[in-house]
Amino acid sequence: MDTKTRMIETATKLFQQRGYKAVGLNELLRACETTKGALYHHFPGGKEELLIACLHSLNETLTRDIELLFNCESSTEAAVRAVIGEMIKDLDRDGTIAGYTFSSIVSEMSLLSEPARDACRALYEKIQSIFHAKLLEDGFSNNQASSVSLFLTASIEGGLLLCRAQNSSIPLKTISNVIPELMKEF
Amino acid sequence: MDTKTRMIETATKLFQQRGYKAVGLNELLRACETTKGALYHHFPGGKEELLIACLHSLNETLTRDIELLFNCESSTEAAVRAVIGEMIKDLDRDGTIAGYTFSSIVSEMSLLSEPARDACRALYEKIQSIFHAKLLEDGFSNNQASSVSLFLTASIEGGLLLCRAQNSSIPLKTISNVIPELMKEF
DNA sequence: TAGTAAAAACAGACCGGTTGGTATGCAGAA
DNA sequence: TTCTGCATACCAACCGGTCTGTTTTTACTA
């Protein structure tokens, strides 16, 4: 794997786990097994340009992963539960989540960097659009699908936050169990 | 107002808006209109001890604010919508939320500082317990109330995250509108 | 009530380490 | 030989934290 790709993949995980500011440049480079020269060669804009690249890359991998799961399941409900199941698996195995989310980045960058916020918004929109399409298949109206896809995205991200605070996967499990109740009402 | 209280109140807002690492010590002291001497006099443990103090203080004010709103409303549904309404008001007025949430802190501190994570967990538990009590009044079973209070907390925090990413209060408004649909199903 | 000593509440200079960022060097491919 | 793809040395700025004063308040005594 070439240096640039390796940097993006490694940095993405670190940023997802701990946020932007909390990950120092030297630590980042050590984890990527590379140097500042390589960083500023591939990303003249430095750390922030790398972050944007990570978010764009995340957009692709996330889309691919989620769509893959969604294609295996018949209903939106089952599909969402499958996605949450993957998060729980990661959480129970590694004690942390380095996929499917980027809340650490959103909260600290939204006030600081316009491009970063845009990239995060695009990411959320992409996820919601996948949910949205599946909901339409399930017979939801366009308006309903919009509301529900947003609601699903929010509760998953919020659930992850609770998991981090509790250092446990129980909140996400609870949310996963509540979702069927929620979906059948519409 | 004495220095210590002023420091806690000012720092709390900054930490809520931008997270822990993103707020530098010097910037913090400037905002509090004080000096390092005062900081390390009142908080020998430095910045982190101040953060913990902020989280404890937040626990009290948040509890008071939410309980006040909850006492004015008859149902849990109306009460939750009132809480979200306050968040939306803040968001539309200031462009940022410096109350009712601390997601920025959770995501970056959960892996770094055990005491900070504990304080965050206590905060979420407190919020959920208020929701829980009101749900019992509404006739929910104990189990249902636990699930729903967690679900409500998660979707509000997640909704705020989406608001930050979109720089808009629409996500929270949508969530506020979906909640009645959700509540009547149980 | 005045005087005084001790303690609390700061203020600010200073520290080593780290930050993100730059400039230069240098090997290998084209 | 020229260009890409790094590596290394170096930088000023800033980080959180410590240390040594100085001022203000408090407590007690004469």
Coordinates of C-alpha atoms in Angstrom, one line a residue, chain B residues 8-184:
Chain B
I8 CA -16.4 27.2 36.3
E9 CA -19.3 28.9 34.4
T10 CA -17.1 30.4 31.7
A11 CA -15.1 27.2 31.2
T12 CA -18.2 25.1 31.1
K13 CA -19.5 27.0 28.1
L14 CA -16.2 26.8 26.3
F15 CA -15.8 23.1 26.9
Q16 CA -19.4 22.4 25.8
Q17 CA -19.0 24.4 22.6
R18 CA -15.5 23.3 21.5
G19 CA -14.4 20.3 23.6
Y20 CA -11.5 20.0 26.0
K21 CA -8.3 19.9 24.0
A22 CA -9.5 22.5 21.6
V23 CA -9.7 25.1 24.4
G24 CA -6.2 26.3 25.4
L25 CA -5.3 27.2 28.9
N26 CA -4.3 30.8 28.1
E27 CA -7.5 31.4 26.1
L28 CA -9.5 29.9 28.9
L29 CA -7.9 32.2 31.5
R30 CA -8.4 35.2 29.2
A31 CA -12.1 34.4 28.9
C32 CA -12.4 34.0 32.6
E33 CA -10.5 37.2 33.2
T34 CA -8.1 35.6 35.6
T35 CA -4.6 34.1 35.7
K36 CA -2.8 30.9 36.2
G37 CA -2.2 31.6 39.8
A38 CA -6.0 31.7 40.5
L39 CA -6.5 28.6 38.4
Y40 CA -4.0 26.5 40.2
H41 CA -5.0 27.9 43.5
H42 CA -8.6 26.8 43.2
F43 CA -7.9 23.7 41.0
P44 CA -4.5 22.2 42.0
G45 CA -5.1 19.5 39.4
G46 CA -5.1 22.1 36.7
K47 CA -7.2 22.0 33.6
E48 CA -8.5 18.5 34.1
E49 CA -9.7 19.2 37.6
L50 CA -11.4 22.3 36.3
L51 CA -13.1 20.1 33.7
I52 CA -14.4 17.7 36.3
A53 CA -15.7 20.6 38.4
C54 CA -17.5 21.9 35.3
L55 CA -19.1 18.6 34.7
H56 CA -20.3 18.4 38.3
S57 CA -21.6 21.9 38.1
L58 CA -23.3 21.1 34.9
N59 CA -25.0 18.1 36.6
E60 CA -26.7 20.5 39.0
T61 CA -27.7 23.3 36.6
L62 CA -28.8 20.9 34.0
T63 CA -30.9 18.9 36.5
R64 CA -32.5 22.1 37.8
D65 CA -33.3 23.5 34.3
I66 CA -34.7 20.2 32.9
E67 CA -36.8 19.5 36.1
L68 CA -38.2 23.0 35.9
L69 CA -39.3 22.5 32.3
F70 CA -40.6 19.0 33.2
N71 CA -42.7 20.3 36.1
C72 CA -44.5 22.8 33.7
E73 CA -45.6 20.1 31.3
S74 CA -48.1 17.4 31.8
S75 CA -46.8 14.5 29.6
T76 CA -43.3 13.3 28.9
E77 CA -43.8 14.0 25.3
A78 CA -44.6 17.7 25.9
A79 CA -41.8 18.0 28.4
V80 CA -39.2 16.5 26.0
R81 CA -40.4 18.8 23.2
A82 CA -40.0 21.7 25.6
V83 CA -36.4 20.8 26.3
I84 CA -35.7 20.4 22.6
G85 CA -37.4 23.7 22.1
E86 CA -35.0 25.4 24.4
M87 CA -32.0 23.9 22.5
I88 CA -33.4 25.1 19.2
K89 CA -33.9 28.6 20.7
D90 CA -30.3 28.8 21.8
L91 CA -29.1 27.4 18.5
D92 CA -31.1 29.9 16.4
R93 CA -30.0 32.8 18.6
D94 CA -26.3 32.1 19.1
G95 CA -25.5 29.7 16.3
T96 CA -24.2 27.3 18.9
I97 CA -25.4 25.4 21.9
A98 CA -23.8 25.9 25.3
G99 CA -26.3 24.1 27.4
Y100 CA -28.1 20.8 27.7
T101 CA -25.2 18.9 26.0
F102 CA -21.6 17.9 26.4
S103 CA -21.0 15.6 23.5
S104 CA -17.8 17.3 22.5
I105 CA -16.4 16.4 25.9
V106 CA -17.6 12.8 25.9
S107 CA -16.1 11.8 22.6
E108 CA -12.6 13.0 23.2
M109 CA -12.3 12.3 27.0
S110 CA -13.9 8.8 27.1
L111 CA -10.7 7.2 26.1
L112 CA -8.4 9.6 27.9
S113 CA -9.6 10.3 31.4
E114 CA -11.5 7.9 33.6
P115 CA -12.8 10.6 36.1
A116 CA -14.0 12.7 33.2
R117 CA -15.9 9.8 31.7
D118 CA -17.4 8.9 35.0
A119 CA -18.7 12.5 35.3
C120 CA -20.2 12.3 31.8
R121 CA -21.8 9.0 32.6
A122 CA -23.3 10.5 35.8
L123 CA -24.7 13.4 33.7
Y124 CA -26.4 11.1 31.2
E125 CA -27.8 9.0 34.0
K126 CA -29.2 12.0 35.7
I127 CA -31.0 13.2 32.6
Q128 CA -32.3 9.7 31.9
S129 CA -33.6 9.4 35.4
I130 CA -35.7 12.6 35.0
F131 CA -37.1 11.2 31.8
H132 CA -37.7 7.9 33.5
A133 CA -39.6 9.3 36.4
K134 CA -41.9 11.2 34.1
L135 CA -42.5 8.2 31.9
L136 CA -43.6 6.2 34.9
E137 CA -46.1 9.0 35.7
D138 CA -47.3 8.5 32.1
G139 CA -48.0 4.9 32.8
F140 CA -45.0 3.3 31.2
S141 CA -43.7 0.1 32.8
N142 CA -40.2 0.2 34.4
N143 CA -38.6 -1.6 31.5
Q144 CA -40.3 0.5 28.9
A145 CA -39.4 3.7 30.7
S146 CA -35.7 2.7 30.8
S147 CA -35.6 1.9 27.1
V148 CA -37.5 5.0 26.1
S149 CA -35.5 7.4 28.3
L150 CA -32.3 6.1 26.9
F151 CA -33.6 6.4 23.4
L152 CA -34.8 9.9 23.9
T153 CA -31.4 11.0 25.4
A154 CA -29.6 9.4 22.4
S155 CA -31.8 10.9 19.8
I156 CA -31.5 14.4 21.3
E157 CA -27.7 14.2 21.5
G158 CA -27.5 12.8 18.0
G159 CA -29.9 15.4 16.7
L160 CA -27.7 18.1 18.1
L161 CA -24.7 16.5 16.3
L162 CA -26.6 16.7 13.0
C163 CA -27.5 20.3 13.8
R164 CA -23.8 21.1 14.2
A165 CA -22.8 19.4 11.0
Q166 CA -25.6 21.1 9.0
N167 CA -25.2 24.4 10.9
S168 CA -29.0 24.4 11.2
S169 CA -31.7 23.7 13.7
I170 CA -33.8 21.6 11.4
P171 CA -32.6 18.2 12.5
L172 CA -33.7 18.9 16.1
K173 CA -37.0 20.3 14.9
T174 CA -37.6 17.1 12.9
I175 CA -36.7 15.0 15.9
S176 CA -39.1 17.0 18.0
N177 CA -41.8 16.4 15.6
V178 CA -41.2 12.6 15.3
I179 CA -41.2 12.1 19.1
P180 CA -45.0 12.1 19.5
E181 CA -45.2 9.4 16.9
L182 CA -42.7 7.4 18.8
M183 CA -44.2 7.8 22.2
K184 CA -47.7 6.8 21.4

